[in-house]
Structures are given as structure tokens and as C-alpha cells.
Amino acid sequence: MSLGLGILGCGSVFAGPYGGMIERLRDRVHVAAVYDVDERKRRGAAAHYDVDPELAGPGAVIEDDGVDLVLVLTSMNEHGPLAREGLEAGKHVLVEKPLATSLEEAAELVASARRGPGLLVCAPHIVLSPTFRAVHEAVRGGAVGRLLTARARYGWAGPWWGEWFYRPGGGSLFDLGVYNVTSLCALLGPARRVTAMVGTAIPERVVNGRRIRVEADDNAHVLLDFGDSRFAVVTTGFTLQKYRSPAIEVYGDEGTIQLLGDDWAPDGWELWRNDEGAWYVHPESDPQWQWTDGLRHLVDCVEAGRPTVTRPEHAYHALEIMLAAQAAGRDGAARTIESGFPELVYGETRAEAEAAHRAHDRRVHHGL
Ligand SMILES: NC(=O)c1ccc[n+]([C@@H]2O[C@H](COP(=O)([O-])OP(=O)(O)OC[C@H]3O[C@@H](n4cnc5c(N)ncnc54)[C@H](O)[C@@H]3O)[C@@H](O)[C@H]2O)c1
């Protein structure tokens, strides 16, 4: 039976990337209801999918009996409250990144997802890509020995649409750095301590043809401490025009792994091993992989009745790191990170996934 999708936010990612994924999944899902506060976008999306253009608000989408799965694709400050409403109505939810803009909201989402019945998938979905998965398997298989240090980078010149990117609750860390933080923690495990330089390098920008004052970060270097003097750095910002360097570099005591491209759009990976004295180049195995793959994953899990591979606790941990980095950017002090998250287990069966989550629940931090 085709799952009904309820869309909240019909902006650029819905019109393009998620619309494309919905088309790919057309035998398994259909758009049942849409809402955007912008009437023009709402009407455009409703006409495209031949659904009611007159819904009164997000609640009408969430409560719609034909909606099984809610996609929260709005600006960031709305993510937490809308995702929570979806879960509390018993729906499955996919929320774009970050899952919320405060830890309190994020903790409610994690708790609500644990109670069920709805599943919660939080962007970014990079860990689902076959290339990231190969890197993760190589690292866990000991290909580069014990991980000691790492670097990740993602940036561009910055959005010219959506003033909210440059308002409180937006910013380059939440929009871009979130990919690197999520990826590095997937490889090195939970971070224990954070400090950062975070600021606004370009105080005015032109957005939708209008000059605005920037009130959110657009430039950041974040230092992560994984314990035992093992560190990583994230470089991100709306301050990078172009680059030709790996997205992620992971250095172990026996070798090096580099993920090429960006960690939302991998382009293969490379492995150096000391004992073999050579680089092994792995071209991108799935050039068609889309960063909206979390939707495919959520649909798979709903259909199979099994937990998701990507965990809300991981998204919570990334948010705690980013908020700590922003605070460190203001006063220069390092922050301890309290939360943890379960080791990624790519088990395809329900039993494998449930076993992984039971193992995590035994060592979960501070009631999250
Ligand atoms: N643009 C990208 O390249 C990109 C990539 C990955 C993820 N994302 C994430 O996707 C989300 C959306 O980004 P975008 O580029 O599509 O932004 P956008 O500004 O183009 O679209 C967001 C839409 O949400 C609508 N909206 C705001 N509040 C709402 C509410 N309460 N109910 C319903 N609609 C509401 C706005 O009117 C707008 O149309 C963001 O969280 C962003 O971080 C964007």
C-alpha cells in the first residue's frame, strides 16, 4: 500500500531534491497533503500533486487521515515544534537539519521517538550513502588502525534565497557544519569536548534581491575532542567559494582515509595503508545517490516495521556540539559534551537493528 506523505514547507528543497526522491519512490509513496505559510508556494505544490490548496495550517496536514509520514522541510526554527506535533499525532516524521534549534526541543523529539509509534529520521542522511558506509566499514575493520586525528570541510558562498538562513536559528554551522559534525562523530564516536571560533565575516548580504544585516554565523572552525588526545576540526562557512580538497580526512596510526567530494555528495574515497605503502582509490560506487535518501530509508523501515539505522540521538549529539561551538565562539571557553549516541549498525534485519538499540539503551547518557 502506498504511504501518504504530508509536506510542511514547499520551498527549494521540496521543489527540487525531495520532489525528485518522491518521484523515484512513486510506487511506494504519494503526496497526500501540503502546507506552506507562503500561499504562492502552497498553491503551486498543491496544484502539482493535485491535493487541497486550502489547508489552514501545519496541523491540518499532520491530522489528515491520509498522511502516514510527515516531511518537515521548513526553515530551521520551525523544525522542532512541527516534528514534535507530527510524532505526537502518531505519524512517522522526517525532519531536515538540524532536528531543532534548542536542546530542549531536541530532547523532546528524541523522547517522543522512543515512545513511538512513529519513527523519526533526522537529516543529514549522509551515513546512508554506500560510499560513507564503505568508509565506515573500513575504519571499523581497522584499515587505518586507531583513529588519532581528523578534519572535515564543507562550505560555499551562501544562499541567496531565504533570509532565515542569516537570522538567529540559521547560520552556516546549522546549515553546513552539521554534515561534517555528523560524519566525524559517526566515524570517531561521541565527542567529549568542544571549542570553536564562530563568527560573521560578511555582515551584510543580498537575499532575494534585498540587502539585509546578517545575524547568524557564516564562518566557523570547530575543534572536537574525542578523548585520549584524539581530536578533529570542522571548517565550515558561507565563506568558501570553491575548493578541491577531501571532505573528510581521517588519520589512524596505520593509515589514512579520505572521503572525496562533499559529505552530502560523496565522490569516492581513498585509503593509504603504511604496511602496503600505497593509496587505494575507490571511485564513487553510486553516483546516483541522493542526499534526500533518508526518505527512502524511512519508507523502507516503515514498510518493514523495523527501527531506523540513523538515530535521533546522533542528531541530538550533533546539535549539542553546534550549540556548544556557538557558545564557545562567544566567550572562547571549551564546553563538555554530555550526550552520546549509539554506534551505527547497518543491520538490514529487524533483529540486528533492535539488538543495536538495546545495547545503546544500556549505556545511554542522562536520560536521553
Ligand atoms: N537548500 C538546500 O540546498 C538544502 C539542502 C539540504 C537541506 N536543506 C534544509 O531544508 C530546509 C528547507 O530549506 P530550503 O532551502 O527549502 O528553504 P526555503 O526557504 O526555500 O523553504 C522553506 C519553506 O518553509 C516555509 N515555512 C516556514 N515556516 C513554515 C511553517 N510553519 N509551516 C509551513 N511552511 C513554513 C517557508 O515559507 C518556505 O517556503 C532547511 O531546514 C534547510 O536546512 C536545504
mmCIF file with all atom_site columns, C-alpha atoms and ligand atoms in Angstrom, residues 7-15 17-18 35-38 41 57-58 72-76 78-79 82 96-98 123 154 156 161-165 174-175 179 291, ligand 1:
data_model
loop_
_atom_site.group_PDB
_atom_site.id
_atom_site.type_symbol
_atom_site.label_atom_id
_atom_site.label_alt_id
_atom_site.label_comp_id
_atom_site.label_asym_id
_atom_site.label_entity_id
_atom_site.label_seq_id
_atom_site.pdbx_PDB_ins_code
_atom_site.Cartn_x
_atom_site.Cartn_y
_atom_site.Cartn_z
_atom_site.occupancy
_atom_site.B_iso_or_equiv
_atom_site.pdbx_formal_charge
_atom_site.auth_seq_id
_atom_site.auth_comp_id
_atom_site.auth_asym_id
_atom_site.auth_atom_id
_atom_site.pdbx_PDB_model_num
ATOM   1  C CA  . ILE A 1 7   ? 4.653  18.078 3.322  1.00 0.00 ? 7   ILE A CA  1
ATOM   2  C CA  . LEU A 1 8   ? 5.415  21.021 5.621  1.00 0.00 ? 8   LEU A CA  1
ATOM   3  C CA  . GLY A 1 9   ? 7.431  23.643 3.759  1.00 0.00 ? 9   GLY A CA  1
ATOM   4  C CA  . CYS A 1 10  ? 7.275  23.744 -0.054 1.00 0.00 ? 10  CYS A CA  1
ATOM   5  C CA  . GLY A 1 11  ? 10.454 25.741 -0.687 1.00 0.00 ? 11  GLY A CA  1
ATOM   6  C CA  . SER A 1 12  ? 13.603 24.938 -2.663 1.00 0.00 ? 12  SER A CA  1
ATOM   7  C CA  . VAL A 1 13  ? 14.414 21.503 -1.222 1.00 0.00 ? 13  VAL A CA  1
ATOM   8  C CA  . PHE A 1 14  ? 10.859 20.282 -1.686 1.00 0.00 ? 14  PHE A CA  1
ATOM   9  C CA  . ALA A 1 15  ? 10.520 21.593 -5.221 1.00 0.00 ? 15  ALA A CA  1
ATOM   10 C CA  . PRO A 1 17  ? 15.624 17.302 -4.315 1.00 0.00 ? 17  PRO A CA  1
ATOM   11 C CA  . TYR A 1 18  ? 12.767 15.842 -2.215 1.00 0.00 ? 18  TYR A CA  1
ATOM   12 C CA  . TYR A 1 35  ? 1.236  23.280 3.567  1.00 0.00 ? 35  TYR A CA  1
ATOM   13 C CA  . ASP A 1 36  ? 3.470  26.328 3.308  1.00 0.00 ? 36  ASP A CA  1
ATOM   14 C CA  . VAL A 1 37  ? 2.891  29.674 5.033  1.00 0.00 ? 37  VAL A CA  1
ATOM   15 C CA  . ASP A 1 38  ? 3.712  31.224 1.662  1.00 0.00 ? 38  ASP A CA  1
ATOM   16 C CA  . LYS A 1 41  ? 4.313  28.058 -2.869 1.00 0.00 ? 41  LYS A CA  1
ATOM   17 C CA  . GLY A 1 57  ? -2.032 25.207 8.730  1.00 0.00 ? 57  GLY A CA  1
ATOM   18 C CA  . PRO A 1 58  ? 0.562  22.526 9.516  1.00 0.00 ? 58  PRO A CA  1
ATOM   19 C CA  . VAL A 1 72  ? 9.393  18.832 7.866  1.00 0.00 ? 72  VAL A CA  1
ATOM   20 C CA  . LEU A 1 73  ? 11.166 20.915 5.201  1.00 0.00 ? 73  LEU A CA  1
ATOM   21 C CA  . THR A 1 74  ? 10.669 24.389 6.658  1.00 0.00 ? 74  THR A CA  1
ATOM   22 C CA  . SER A 1 75  ? 13.180 26.941 7.917  1.00 0.00 ? 75  SER A CA  1
ATOM   23 C CA  . MET A 1 76  ? 15.081 25.701 10.955 1.00 0.00 ? 76  MET A CA  1
ATOM   24 C CA  . GLU A 1 78  ? 10.096 25.535 12.902 1.00 0.00 ? 78  GLU A CA  1
ATOM   25 C CA  . HIS A 1 79  ? 11.689 22.048 12.777 1.00 0.00 ? 79  HIS A CA  1
ATOM   26 C CA  . LEU A 1 82  ? 6.466  20.703 13.818 1.00 0.00 ? 82  LEU A CA  1
ATOM   27 C CA  . GLU A 1 96  ? 15.565 18.374 7.821  1.00 0.00 ? 96  GLU A CA  1
ATOM   28 C CA  . LYS A 1 97  ? 18.653 19.514 9.729  1.00 0.00 ? 97  LYS A CA  1
ATOM   29 C CA  . PRO A 1 98  ? 19.078 20.471 12.423 1.00 0.00 ? 98  PRO A CA  1
ATOM   30 C CA  . ALA A 1 123 ? 18.865 14.826 8.265  1.00 0.00 ? 123 ALA A CA  1
ATOM   31 C CA  . TYR A 1 154 ? 32.014 21.930 3.869  1.00 0.00 ? 154 TYR A CA  1
ATOM   32 C CA  . TRP A 1 156 ? 30.074 27.603 -0.185 1.00 0.00 ? 156 TRP A CA  1
ATOM   33 C CA  . TRP A 1 161 ? 17.150 32.834 -1.073 1.00 0.00 ? 161 TRP A CA  1
ATOM   34 C CA  . GLY A 1 162 ? 15.579 32.523 2.409  1.00 0.00 ? 162 GLY A CA  1
ATOM   35 C CA  . GLU A 1 163 ? 16.521 35.395 4.737  1.00 0.00 ? 163 GLU A CA  1
ATOM   36 C CA  . TRP A 1 164 ? 16.058 32.950 7.604  1.00 0.00 ? 164 TRP A CA  1
ATOM   37 C CA  . PHE A 1 165 ? 19.469 31.384 6.765  1.00 0.00 ? 165 PHE A CA  1
ATOM   38 C CA  . PHE A 1 174 ? 23.411 24.526 11.416 1.00 0.00 ? 174 PHE A CA  1
ATOM   39 C CA  . ASP A 1 175 ? 23.159 24.535 7.639  1.00 0.00 ? 175 ASP A CA  1
ATOM   40 C CA  . TYR A 1 179 ? 27.126 17.434 7.883  1.00 0.00 ? 179 TYR A CA  1
ATOM   41 C CA  . TRP A 1 291 ? 21.223 13.342 -0.111 1.00 0.00 ? 291 TRP A CA  1
HETATM 42 N N1  . LIG B 2 .   ? 18.516 24.409 0.148  1.00 0.00 ? 1   LIG B N1  1
HETATM 43 C C1  . LIG B 2 .   ? 19.374 23.419 0.301  1.00 0.00 ? 1   LIG B C1  1
HETATM 44 O O1  . LIG B 2 .   ? 20.288 23.224 -0.505 1.00 0.00 ? 1   LIG B O1  1
HETATM 45 C C2  . LIG B 2 .   ? 19.201 22.479 1.451  1.00 0.00 ? 1   LIG B C2  1
HETATM 46 C C3  . LIG B 2 .   ? 19.909 21.307 1.425  1.00 0.00 ? 1   LIG B C3  1
HETATM 47 C C4  . LIG B 2 .   ? 19.718 20.408 2.454  1.00 0.00 ? 1   LIG B C4  1
HETATM 48 C C5  . LIG B 2 .   ? 18.832 20.696 3.449  1.00 0.00 ? 1   LIG B C5  1
HETATM 49 N N2  . LIG B 2 .   ? 18.169 21.868 3.496  1.00 0.00 ? 1   LIG B N2  1
HETATM 50 C C6  . LIG B 2 .   ? 17.238 22.134 4.586  1.00 0.00 ? 1   LIG B C6  1
HETATM 51 O O2  . LIG B 2 .   ? 15.905 22.095 4.105  1.00 0.00 ? 1   LIG B O2  1
HETATM 52 C C7  . LIG B 2 .   ? 15.100 23.044 4.817  1.00 0.00 ? 1   LIG B C7  1
HETATM 53 C C8  . LIG B 2 .   ? 14.434 23.972 3.839  1.00 0.00 ? 1   LIG B C8  1
HETATM 54 O O3  . LIG B 2 .   ? 15.404 24.633 3.064  1.00 0.00 ? 1   LIG B O3  1
HETATM 55 P P1  . LIG B 2 .   ? 15.005 25.395 1.732  1.00 0.00 ? 1   LIG B P1  1
HETATM 56 O O4  . LIG B 2 .   ? 16.270 25.748 1.058  1.00 0.00 ? 1   LIG B O4  1
HETATM 57 O O5  . LIG B 2 .   ? 13.975 24.612 1.015  1.00 0.00 ? 1   LIG B O5  1
HETATM 58 O O6  . LIG B 2 .   ? 14.359 26.710 2.347  1.00 0.00 ? 1   LIG B O6  1
HETATM 59 P P2  . LIG B 2 .   ? 13.227 27.625 1.690  1.00 0.00 ? 1   LIG B P2  1
HETATM 60 O O7  . LIG B 2 .   ? 13.264 28.916 2.396  1.00 0.00 ? 1   LIG B O7  1
HETATM 61 O O8  . LIG B 2 .   ? 13.349 27.590 0.209  1.00 0.00 ? 1   LIG B O8  1
HETATM 62 O O9  . LIG B 2 .   ? 11.874 26.832 2.071  1.00 0.00 ? 1   LIG B O9  1
HETATM 63 C C9  . LIG B 2 .   ? 11.395 26.760 3.380  1.00 0.00 ? 1   LIG B C9  1
HETATM 64 C C10 . LIG B 2 .   ? 9.894  26.934 3.289  1.00 0.00 ? 1   LIG B C10 1
HETATM 65 O O10 . LIG B 2 .   ? 9.317  26.732 4.582  1.00 0.00 ? 1   LIG B O10 1
HETATM 66 C C11 . LIG B 2 .   ? 8.177  27.580 4.634  1.00 0.00 ? 1   LIG B C11 1
HETATM 67 N N3  . LIG B 2 .   ? 7.745  27.684 6.024  1.00 0.00 ? 1   LIG B N3  1
HETATM 68 C C12 . LIG B 2 .   ? 8.280  28.420 7.036  1.00 0.00 ? 1   LIG B C12 1
HETATM 69 N N4  . LIG B 2 .   ? 7.573  28.235 8.173  1.00 0.00 ? 1   LIG B N4  1
HETATM 70 C C13 . LIG B 2 .   ? 6.602  27.333 7.890  1.00 0.00 ? 1   LIG B C13 1
HETATM 71 C C14 . LIG B 2 .   ? 5.563  26.729 8.644  1.00 0.00 ? 1   LIG B C14 1
HETATM 72 N N5  . LIG B 2 .   ? 5.405  26.993 9.935  1.00 0.00 ? 1   LIG B N5  1
HETATM 73 N N6  . LIG B 2 .   ? 4.745  25.861 8.029  1.00 0.00 ? 1   LIG B N6  1
HETATM 74 C C15 . LIG B 2 .   ? 4.879  25.592 6.709  1.00 0.00 ? 1   LIG B C15 1
HETATM 75 N N7  . LIG B 2 .   ? 5.835  26.146 5.938  1.00 0.00 ? 1   LIG B N7  1
HETATM 76 C C16 . LIG B 2 .   ? 6.689  27.012 6.521  1.00 0.00 ? 1   LIG B C16 1
HETATM 77 C C17 . LIG B 2 .   ? 8.645  28.873 4.003  1.00 0.00 ? 1   LIG B C17 1
HETATM 78 O O11 . LIG B 2 .   ? 7.562  29.684 3.581  1.00 0.00 ? 1   LIG B O11 1
HETATM 79 C C18 . LIG B 2 .   ? 9.482  28.333 2.840  1.00 0.00 ? 1   LIG B C18 1
HETATM 80 O O12 . LIG B 2 .   ? 8.713  28.217 1.658  1.00 0.00 ? 1   LIG B O12 1
HETATM 81 C C19 . LIG B 2 .   ? 16.037 23.741 5.782  1.00 0.00 ? 1   LIG B C19 1
HETATM 82 O O13 . LIG B 2 .   ? 15.957 23.124 7.021  1.00 0.00 ? 1   LIG B O13 1
HETATM 83 C C20 . LIG B 2 .   ? 17.411 23.518 5.198  1.00 0.00 ? 1   LIG B C20 1
HETATM 84 O O14 . LIG B 2 .   ? 18.398 23.492 6.179  1.00 0.00 ? 1   LIG B O14 1
HETATM 85 C C21 . LIG B 2 .   ? 18.320 22.761 2.484  1.00 0.00 ? 1   LIG B C21 1
#
